[in-house]
Short mmCIF file of C-alpha atoms in Angstrom, two decimals:
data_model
loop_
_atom_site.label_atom_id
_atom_site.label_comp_id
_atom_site.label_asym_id
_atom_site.label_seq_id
_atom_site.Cartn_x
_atom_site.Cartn_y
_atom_site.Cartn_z
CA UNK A 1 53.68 118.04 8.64
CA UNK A 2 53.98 121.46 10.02
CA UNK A 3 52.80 121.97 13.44
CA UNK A 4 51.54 125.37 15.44
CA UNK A 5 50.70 125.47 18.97
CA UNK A 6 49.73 129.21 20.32
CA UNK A 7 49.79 130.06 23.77
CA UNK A 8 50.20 132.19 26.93
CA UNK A 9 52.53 130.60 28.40
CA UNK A 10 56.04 128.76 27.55
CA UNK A 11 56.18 125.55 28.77
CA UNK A 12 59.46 125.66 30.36
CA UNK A 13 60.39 125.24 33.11
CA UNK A 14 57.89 122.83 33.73
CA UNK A 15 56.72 124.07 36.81
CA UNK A 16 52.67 123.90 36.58
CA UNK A 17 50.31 121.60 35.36
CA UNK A 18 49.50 123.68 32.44
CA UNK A 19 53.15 123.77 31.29
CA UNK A 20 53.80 119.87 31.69
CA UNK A 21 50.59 119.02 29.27
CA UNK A 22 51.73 121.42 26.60
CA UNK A 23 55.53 120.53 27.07
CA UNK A 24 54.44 116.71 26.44
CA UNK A 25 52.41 117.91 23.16
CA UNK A 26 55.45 119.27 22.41
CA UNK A 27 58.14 116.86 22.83
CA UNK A 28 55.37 114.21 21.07
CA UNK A 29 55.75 116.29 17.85
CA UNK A 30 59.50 117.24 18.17
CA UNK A 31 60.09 113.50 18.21
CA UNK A 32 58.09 112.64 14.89
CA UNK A 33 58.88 115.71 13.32
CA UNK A 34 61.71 117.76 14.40
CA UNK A 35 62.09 120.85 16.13
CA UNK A 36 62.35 122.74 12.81
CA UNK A 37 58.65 121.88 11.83
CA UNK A 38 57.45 123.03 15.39
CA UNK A 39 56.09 126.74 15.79
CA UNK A 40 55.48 127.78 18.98
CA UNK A 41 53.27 131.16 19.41
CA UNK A 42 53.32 133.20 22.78
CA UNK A 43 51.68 135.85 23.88
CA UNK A 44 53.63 137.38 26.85
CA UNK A 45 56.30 140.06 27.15
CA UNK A 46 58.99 137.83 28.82
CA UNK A 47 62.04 137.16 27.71
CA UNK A 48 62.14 133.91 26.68
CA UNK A 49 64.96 131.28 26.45
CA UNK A 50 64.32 129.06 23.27
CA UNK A 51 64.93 125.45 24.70
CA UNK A 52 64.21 123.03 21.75
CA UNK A 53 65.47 125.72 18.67
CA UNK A 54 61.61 125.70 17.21
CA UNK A 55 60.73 128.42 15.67
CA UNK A 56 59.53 131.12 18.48
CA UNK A 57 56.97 133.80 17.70
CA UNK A 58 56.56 135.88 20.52
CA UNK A 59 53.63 138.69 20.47
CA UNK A 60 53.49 141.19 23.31
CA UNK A 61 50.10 140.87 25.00
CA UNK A 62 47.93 143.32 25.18
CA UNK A 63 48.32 147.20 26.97
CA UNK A 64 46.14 147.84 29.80
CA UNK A 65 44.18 150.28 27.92
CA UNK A 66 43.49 148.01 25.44
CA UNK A 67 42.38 145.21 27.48
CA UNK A 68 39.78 147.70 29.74
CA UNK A 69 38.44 148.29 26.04
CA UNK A 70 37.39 144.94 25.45
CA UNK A 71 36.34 143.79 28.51
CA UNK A 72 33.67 147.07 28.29
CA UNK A 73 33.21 146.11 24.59
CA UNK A 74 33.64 142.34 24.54
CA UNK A 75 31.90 141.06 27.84
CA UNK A 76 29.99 143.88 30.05
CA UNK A 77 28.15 145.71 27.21
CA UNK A 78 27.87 142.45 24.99
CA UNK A 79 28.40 139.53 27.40
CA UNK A 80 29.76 137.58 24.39
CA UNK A 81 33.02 136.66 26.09
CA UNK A 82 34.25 135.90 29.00
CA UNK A 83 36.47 138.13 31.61
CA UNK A 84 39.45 136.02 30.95
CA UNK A 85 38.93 136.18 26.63
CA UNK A 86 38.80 139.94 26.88
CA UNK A 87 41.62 140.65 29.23
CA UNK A 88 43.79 138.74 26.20
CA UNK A 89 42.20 139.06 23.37
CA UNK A 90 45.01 140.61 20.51
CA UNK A 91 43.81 141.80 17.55
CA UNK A 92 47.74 141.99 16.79
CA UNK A 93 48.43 138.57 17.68
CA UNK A 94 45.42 137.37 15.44
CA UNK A 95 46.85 139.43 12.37
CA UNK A 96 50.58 138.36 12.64
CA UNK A 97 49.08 134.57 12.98
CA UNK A 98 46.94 134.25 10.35
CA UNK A 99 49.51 135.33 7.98
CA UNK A 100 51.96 133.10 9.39
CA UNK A 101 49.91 130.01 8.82
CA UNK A 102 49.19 130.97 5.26
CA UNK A 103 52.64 131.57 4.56
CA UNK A 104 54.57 128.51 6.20
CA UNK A 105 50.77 126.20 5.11
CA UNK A 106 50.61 125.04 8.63
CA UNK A 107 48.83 121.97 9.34
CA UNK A 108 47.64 121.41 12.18
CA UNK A 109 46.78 124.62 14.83
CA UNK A 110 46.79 123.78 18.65
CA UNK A 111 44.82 126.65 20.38
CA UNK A 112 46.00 126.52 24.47
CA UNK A 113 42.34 127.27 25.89
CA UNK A 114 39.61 129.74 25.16
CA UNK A 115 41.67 132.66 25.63
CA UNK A 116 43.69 132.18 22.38
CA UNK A 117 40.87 130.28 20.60
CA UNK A 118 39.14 133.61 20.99
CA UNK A 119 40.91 134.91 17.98
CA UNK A 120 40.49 132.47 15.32
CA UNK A 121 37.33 130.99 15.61
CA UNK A 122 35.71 133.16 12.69
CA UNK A 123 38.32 132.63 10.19
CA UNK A 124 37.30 129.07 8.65
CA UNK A 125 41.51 128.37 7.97
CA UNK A 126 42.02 126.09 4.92
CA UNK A 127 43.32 122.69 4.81
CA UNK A 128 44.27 123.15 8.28
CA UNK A 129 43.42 120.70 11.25
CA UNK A 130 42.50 123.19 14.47
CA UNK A 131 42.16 121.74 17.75
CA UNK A 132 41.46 123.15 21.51
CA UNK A 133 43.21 121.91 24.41
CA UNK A 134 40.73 123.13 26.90
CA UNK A 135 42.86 122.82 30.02
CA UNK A 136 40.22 122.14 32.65
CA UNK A 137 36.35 123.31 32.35
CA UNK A 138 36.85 126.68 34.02
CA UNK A 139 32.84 126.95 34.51
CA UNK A 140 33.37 123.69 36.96
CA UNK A 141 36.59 125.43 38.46
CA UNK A 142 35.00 128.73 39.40
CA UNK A 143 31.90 126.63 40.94
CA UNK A 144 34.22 124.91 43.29
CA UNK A 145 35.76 127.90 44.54
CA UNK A 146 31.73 129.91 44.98
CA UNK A 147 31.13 126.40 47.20
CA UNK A 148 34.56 126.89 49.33
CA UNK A 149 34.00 130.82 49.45
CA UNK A 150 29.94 130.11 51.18
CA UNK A 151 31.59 126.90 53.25
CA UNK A 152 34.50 128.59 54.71
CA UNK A 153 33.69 132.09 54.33
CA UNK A 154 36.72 134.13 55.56
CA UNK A 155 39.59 132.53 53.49
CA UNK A 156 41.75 133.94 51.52
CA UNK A 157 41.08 133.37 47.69
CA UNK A 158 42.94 134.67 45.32
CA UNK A 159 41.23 133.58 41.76
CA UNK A 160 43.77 134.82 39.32
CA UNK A 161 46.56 132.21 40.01
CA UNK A 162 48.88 132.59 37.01
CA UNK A 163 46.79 134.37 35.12
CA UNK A 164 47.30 137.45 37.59
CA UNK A 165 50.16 138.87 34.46
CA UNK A 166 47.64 139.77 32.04
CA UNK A 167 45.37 141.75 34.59
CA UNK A 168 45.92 145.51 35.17
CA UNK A 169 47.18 146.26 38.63
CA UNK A 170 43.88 148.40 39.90
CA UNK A 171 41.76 145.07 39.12
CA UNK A 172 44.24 142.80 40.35
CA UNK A 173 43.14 144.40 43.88
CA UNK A 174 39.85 144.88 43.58
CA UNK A 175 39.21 140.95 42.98
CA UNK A 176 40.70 140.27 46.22
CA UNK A 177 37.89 141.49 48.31
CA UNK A 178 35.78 137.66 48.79
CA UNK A 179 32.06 139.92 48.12
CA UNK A 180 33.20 141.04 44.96
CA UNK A 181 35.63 137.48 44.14
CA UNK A 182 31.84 135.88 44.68
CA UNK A 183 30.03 137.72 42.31
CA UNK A 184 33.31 137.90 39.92
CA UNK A 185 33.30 134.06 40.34
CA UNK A 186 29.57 133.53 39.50
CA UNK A 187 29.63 136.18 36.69
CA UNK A 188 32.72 134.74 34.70
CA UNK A 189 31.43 131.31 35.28
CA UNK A 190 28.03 131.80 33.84
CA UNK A 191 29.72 133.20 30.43
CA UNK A 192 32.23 130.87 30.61
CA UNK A 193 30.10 127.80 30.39
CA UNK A 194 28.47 129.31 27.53
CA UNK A 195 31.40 129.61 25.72
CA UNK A 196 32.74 125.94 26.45
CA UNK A 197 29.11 124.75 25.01
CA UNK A 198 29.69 126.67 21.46
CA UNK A 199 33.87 125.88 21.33
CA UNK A 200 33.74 122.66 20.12
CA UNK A 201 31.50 122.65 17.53
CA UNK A 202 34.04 124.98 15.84
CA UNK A 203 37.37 122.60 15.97
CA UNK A 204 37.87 119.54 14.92
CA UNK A 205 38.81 118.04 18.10
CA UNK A 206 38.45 119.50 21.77
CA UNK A 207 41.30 118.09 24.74
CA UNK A 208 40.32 118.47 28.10
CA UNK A 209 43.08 116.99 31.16
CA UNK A 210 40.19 114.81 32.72
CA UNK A 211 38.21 112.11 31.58
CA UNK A 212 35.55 112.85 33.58
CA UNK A 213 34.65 116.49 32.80
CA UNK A 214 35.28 115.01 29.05
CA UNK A 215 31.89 113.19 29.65
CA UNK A 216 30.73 116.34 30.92
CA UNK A 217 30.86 118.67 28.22
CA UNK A 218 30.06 115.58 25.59
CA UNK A 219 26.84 115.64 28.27
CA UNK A 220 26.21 119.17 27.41
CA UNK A 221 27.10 119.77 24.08
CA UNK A 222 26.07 116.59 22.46
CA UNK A 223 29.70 116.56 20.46
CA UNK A 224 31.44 113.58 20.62
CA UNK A 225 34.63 114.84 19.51
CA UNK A 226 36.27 115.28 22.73
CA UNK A 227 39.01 113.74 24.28
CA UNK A 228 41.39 113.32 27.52
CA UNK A 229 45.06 114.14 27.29
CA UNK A 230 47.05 112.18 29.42
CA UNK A 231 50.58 114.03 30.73
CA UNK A 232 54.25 112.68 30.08
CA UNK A 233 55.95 113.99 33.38
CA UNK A 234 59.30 114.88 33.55
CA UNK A 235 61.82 112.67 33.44
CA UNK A 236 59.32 109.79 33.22
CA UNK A 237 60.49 106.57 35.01
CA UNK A 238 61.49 103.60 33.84
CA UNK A 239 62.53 101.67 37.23
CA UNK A 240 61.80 102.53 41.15
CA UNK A 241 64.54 103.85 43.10
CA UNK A 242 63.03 104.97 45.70
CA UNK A 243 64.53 104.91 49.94
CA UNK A 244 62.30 105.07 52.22
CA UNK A 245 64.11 105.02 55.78
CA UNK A 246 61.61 106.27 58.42
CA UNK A 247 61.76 110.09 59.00
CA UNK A 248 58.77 111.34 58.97
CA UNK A 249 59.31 114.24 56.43
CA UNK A 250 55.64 114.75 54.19
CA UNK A 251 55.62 116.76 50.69
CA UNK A 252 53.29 119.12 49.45
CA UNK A 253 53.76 120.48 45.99
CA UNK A 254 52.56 122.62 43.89
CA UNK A 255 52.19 126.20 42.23
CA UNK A 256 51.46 128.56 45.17
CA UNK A 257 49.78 131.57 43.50
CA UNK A 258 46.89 128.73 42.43
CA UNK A 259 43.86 129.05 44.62
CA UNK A 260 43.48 125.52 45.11
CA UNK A 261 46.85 125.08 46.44
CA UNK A 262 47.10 128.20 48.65
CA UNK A 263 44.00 127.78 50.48
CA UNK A 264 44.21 123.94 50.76
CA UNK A 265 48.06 124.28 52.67
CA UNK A 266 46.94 127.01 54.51
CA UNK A 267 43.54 125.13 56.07
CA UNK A 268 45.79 122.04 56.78
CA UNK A 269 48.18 124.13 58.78
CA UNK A 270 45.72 126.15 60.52
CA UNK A 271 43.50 123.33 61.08
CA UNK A 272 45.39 120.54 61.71
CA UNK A 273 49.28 121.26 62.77
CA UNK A 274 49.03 121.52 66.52
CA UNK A 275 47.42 117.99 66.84
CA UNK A 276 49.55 116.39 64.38
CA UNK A 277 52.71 117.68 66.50
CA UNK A 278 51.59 116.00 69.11
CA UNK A 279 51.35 112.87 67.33
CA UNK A 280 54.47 113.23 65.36
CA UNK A 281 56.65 116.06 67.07
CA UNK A 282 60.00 115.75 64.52
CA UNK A 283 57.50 115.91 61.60
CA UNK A 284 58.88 118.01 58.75
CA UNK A 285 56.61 119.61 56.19
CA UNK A 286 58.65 120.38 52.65
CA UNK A 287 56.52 122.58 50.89
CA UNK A 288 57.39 123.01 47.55
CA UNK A 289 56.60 125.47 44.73
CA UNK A 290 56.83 129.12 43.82
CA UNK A 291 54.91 132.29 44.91
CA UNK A 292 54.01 131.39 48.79
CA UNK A 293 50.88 133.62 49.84
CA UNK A 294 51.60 136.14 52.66
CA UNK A 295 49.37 133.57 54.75
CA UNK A 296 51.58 130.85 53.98
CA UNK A 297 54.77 132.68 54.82
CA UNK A 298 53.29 133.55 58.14
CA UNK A 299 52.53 129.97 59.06
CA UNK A 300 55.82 128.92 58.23
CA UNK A 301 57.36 131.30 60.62
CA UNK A 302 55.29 130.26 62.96
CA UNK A 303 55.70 126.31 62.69
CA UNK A 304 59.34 127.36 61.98
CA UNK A 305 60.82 124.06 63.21
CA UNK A 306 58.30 121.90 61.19
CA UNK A 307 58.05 123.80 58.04
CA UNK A 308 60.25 124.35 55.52
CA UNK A 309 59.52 126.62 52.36
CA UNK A 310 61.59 125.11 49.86
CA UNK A 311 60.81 127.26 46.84
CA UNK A 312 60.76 125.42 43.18
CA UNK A 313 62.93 121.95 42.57
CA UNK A 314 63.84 121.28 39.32
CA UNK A 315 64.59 117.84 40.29
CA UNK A 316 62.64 116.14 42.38
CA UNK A 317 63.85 112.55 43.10
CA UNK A 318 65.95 113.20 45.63
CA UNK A 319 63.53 114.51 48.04
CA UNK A 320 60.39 112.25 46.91
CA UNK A 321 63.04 109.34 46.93
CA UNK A 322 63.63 110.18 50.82
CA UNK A 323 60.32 111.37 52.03
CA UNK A 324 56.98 109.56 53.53
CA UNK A 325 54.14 111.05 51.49
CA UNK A 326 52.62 113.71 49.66
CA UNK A 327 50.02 115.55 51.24
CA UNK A 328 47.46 116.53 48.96
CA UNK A 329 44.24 118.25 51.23
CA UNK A 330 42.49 119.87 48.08
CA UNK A 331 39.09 121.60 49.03
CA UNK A 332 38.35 121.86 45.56
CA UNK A 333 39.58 121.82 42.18
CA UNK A 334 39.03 120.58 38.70
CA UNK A 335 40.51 118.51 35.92
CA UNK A 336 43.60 116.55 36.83
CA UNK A 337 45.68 116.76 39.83
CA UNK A 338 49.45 116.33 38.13
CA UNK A 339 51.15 116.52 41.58
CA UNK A 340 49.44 113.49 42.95
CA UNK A 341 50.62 112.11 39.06
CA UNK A 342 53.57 112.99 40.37
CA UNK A 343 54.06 111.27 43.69
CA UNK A 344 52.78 108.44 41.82
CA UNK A 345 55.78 108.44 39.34
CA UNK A 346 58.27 108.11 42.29
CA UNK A 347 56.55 105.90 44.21
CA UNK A 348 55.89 107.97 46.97
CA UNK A 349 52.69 107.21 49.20
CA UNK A 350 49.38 110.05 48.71
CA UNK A 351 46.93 110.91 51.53
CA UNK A 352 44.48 112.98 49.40
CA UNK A 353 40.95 114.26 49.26
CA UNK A 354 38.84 113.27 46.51
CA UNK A 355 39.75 116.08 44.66
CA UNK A 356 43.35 115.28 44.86
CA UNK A 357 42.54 112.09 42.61
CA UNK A 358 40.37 113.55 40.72
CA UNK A 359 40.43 112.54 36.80
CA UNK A 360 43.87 110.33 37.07
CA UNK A 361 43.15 106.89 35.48
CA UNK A 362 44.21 104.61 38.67
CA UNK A 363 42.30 102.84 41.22
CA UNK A 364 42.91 104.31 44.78
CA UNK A 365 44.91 100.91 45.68
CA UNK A 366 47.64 102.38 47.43
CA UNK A 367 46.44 106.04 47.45
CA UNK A 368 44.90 106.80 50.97
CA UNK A 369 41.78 108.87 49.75
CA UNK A 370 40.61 110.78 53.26
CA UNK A 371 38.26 113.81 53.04
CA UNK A 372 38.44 114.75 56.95
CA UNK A 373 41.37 116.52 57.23
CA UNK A 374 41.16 115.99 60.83
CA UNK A 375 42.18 112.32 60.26
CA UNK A 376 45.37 113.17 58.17
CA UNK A 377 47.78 112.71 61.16
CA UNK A 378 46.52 108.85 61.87
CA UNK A 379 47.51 107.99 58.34
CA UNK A 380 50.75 110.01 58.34
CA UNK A 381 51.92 107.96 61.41
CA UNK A 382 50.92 104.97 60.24
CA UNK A 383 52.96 105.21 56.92
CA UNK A 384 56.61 106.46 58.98
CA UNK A 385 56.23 102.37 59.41
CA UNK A 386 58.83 101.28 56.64
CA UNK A 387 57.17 97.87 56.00
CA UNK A 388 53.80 99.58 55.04
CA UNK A 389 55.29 102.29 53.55
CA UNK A 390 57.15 100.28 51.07
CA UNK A 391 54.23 98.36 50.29
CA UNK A 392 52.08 101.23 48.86
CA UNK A 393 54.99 102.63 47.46
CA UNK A 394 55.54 99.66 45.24
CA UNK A 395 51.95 99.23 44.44
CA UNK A 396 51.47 102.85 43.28
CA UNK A 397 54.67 102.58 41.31
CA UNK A 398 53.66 99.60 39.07
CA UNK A 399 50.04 101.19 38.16
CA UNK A 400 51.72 104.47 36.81
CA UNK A 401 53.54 102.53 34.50
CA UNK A 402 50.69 100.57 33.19
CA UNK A 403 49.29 104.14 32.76
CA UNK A 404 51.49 107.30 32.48
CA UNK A 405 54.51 105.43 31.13
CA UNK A 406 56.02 107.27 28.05
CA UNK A 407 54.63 104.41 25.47
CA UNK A 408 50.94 104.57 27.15
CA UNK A 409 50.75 108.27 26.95
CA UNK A 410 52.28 108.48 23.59
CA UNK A 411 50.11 105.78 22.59
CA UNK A 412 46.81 107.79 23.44
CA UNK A 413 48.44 110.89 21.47
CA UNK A 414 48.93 108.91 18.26
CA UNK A 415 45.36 107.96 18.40
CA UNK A 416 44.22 111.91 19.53
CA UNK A 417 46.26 113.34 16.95
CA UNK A 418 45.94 110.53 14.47
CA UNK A 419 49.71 110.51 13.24
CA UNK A 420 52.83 109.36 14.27
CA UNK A 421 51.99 105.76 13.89
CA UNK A 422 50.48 102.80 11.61
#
């Protein structure tokens, strides 16, 4: 069995969403196969350290001139594809891969969303099983961020997250005035949703993170071969360690370039930090992830004795071990919410918005679900009690493993991918 998986990104470190999900596809097929039956195809310019030995193809992506070519050719003139295809489409990539999987008689093709997809979906491959991990449906995740932009008006939105490397500088700009991001937002999302509709009829099987938007696009398109991917985490747990002693130090986490992330950290501070300081004066806030927002860097200064930037942590058990909660104040998003996954896996109590539970398969019993951020600081003071705290803690603990253990989530793969077992 001879496995490809294409992609824009390398899924190490694991330090997104997007990078855990492909890192546990993977690892799954390392273990049944061996690294030396993996390919792994990237698109990016990077210099990249091989961590398993598979075999690495790495493409450059596109030039700027060439991407401003399709996205005239490909999306304004044609509206075929979306923003996001066009900016990476690589008729060099497609040429180079094509001939690969002839030669080697690869087996099975994982396509990492529409943007590689893009470039294989007229070429009817032989004998070879193709399959779409969707990521979330982008058409739901730009209609979130339309609803924040009209609700809260002046924020700060920055749409391109980590996708901001394969836009040309000039454009990179231009998105971040909010009336243009609107009509940017409303324009991608519309084309899109059209192309998530036509995808799956061309694969064998489409993945998407989150159960629910599953039954959404089997709602639209009618196709029931779609499925949820469940994520192995890093260094998945097999007992709870965790240490809970009373200081009332709170976590958020998460890639700071993502709109989602940025603007929900931000609000909370703005919003919310000079009542909770008088409720909880010693509090520390350990933010935790890579690229902090001008905005963010500001507010950190400011709360300087509260805050604490703490950039990306490899290893997190330490601090999660130690800590009170995760604050997870989401005003939107889509898919699955890994960092709440996350907290989970430690033990460590979540005060979340909806959307910070969103699509994770485990009953809010011990998650404290709260969509008025306003209220955040009753239930942070309540949990600095050790007694309660502990009692969540333990709670939360035992439903991961009944659901995001190694053996559950390899258990869904064998049936996704149909191998690896009886």
């Amino acid at each position: 069995m001879k496995v490809m998986i294409i992609s824009t990104v390398y899924p190490y470190p694991k330090d997104n969403g997007k990078k855990i999900i492909l890192s546990s596809i993977l690892e799954y097929f390392i273990e049944f196969y061996g690294a030396d039956k993996i390919t792994y195809v990237l698109l990016d310019d990077d210099k990249i350290e091989n961590v398993y030995d598979i075999n690495l193809l790495q493409v450059n992506k596109p030039k700027a001139f060439e991407q401003i070519k399709n996205v005239i050719s490909r999306t304004i003139l044609t509206r075929k594809f979306s923003l996001q295809e066009s900016f990476t489409y690589s008729k060099h990539l497609k040429n180079i891969v094509i001939k690969y999987i002839k030669k080697e008689k690869i087996d099975l093709v994982i396509y990492d969303t529409l943007r590689i997809f893009q470039m294989f979906e007229d070429n009817n491959l032989q004998n070879v099983k193709e399959i779409i991990y969707l990521d979330d449906l982008f058409s739901i995740r730009y209609q979130k961020m339309i609803d924040v932009l009209d609700k809260l008006g002046n924020i700060d939105l920055n749409p391109l997250g980590n996708f901001k490397k394969f836009i040309p500088k000039p454009f990179q700009k231009i998105v971040r005035f909010n009336l243009f991001n609107r009509f940017l937002l409303s324009y991608e999302r519309n084309l899109i949703m059209d192309r998530e509709n036509k995808i799956v009829n061309k694969v064998d099987i489409s993945l998407l993170i989150s159960k629910k938007e599953v039954e959404i696009l089997k709602s639209r398109t009618g196709n029931s071969n779609i499925y949820a991917i469940p994520p192995l985490l890093p260094g998945s747990k097999e007992r709870y360690n965790r240490n809970y002693r009373g200081a009332p130090d709170f976590i958020f986490l998460g890639s700071l370039n993502i709109p989602h992330n940025d603007v929900a950290i931000c609000n909370f501070i703005n919003e919310n930090f000079p009542s909770i300081l008088k409720e909880i004066p010693d509090l520390k806030l350990k933010i935790i992830g890579r690229n902090p927002s001008d905005t963010l860097k500001k507010l950190a200064i400011k709360y300087s004795n509260n805050i604490i930037l703490m950039g990306f942590i490899d290893n997190l058990e330490e601090v999660f071990n130690s800590a009170c909660a995760m604050i997870v104040p989401l005003l939107f998003g889509s898919g699955v919410k890994l960092k709440t996954l996350e907290a989970f896996s430690y033990g460590l109590p979540v005060i979340c918005t909806d959307f910070g539970i969103e699509g994770i398969d485990i009953e809010a019993e011990g998650c404290i679900v709260e969509n008025d951020i306003k209220k955040y600081s009753q239930h942070m003071k309540k949990l600095t009690n050790i007694d309660y705290n502990n009692k969540i803690s333990k709670t939360l603990f035992k439903k991961y493993m009944e659901n995001y253990s190694k053996e559950a989530v390899y258990d869904t793969y064998k049936d996704i991918f149909k191998i690896g077992g009886n």
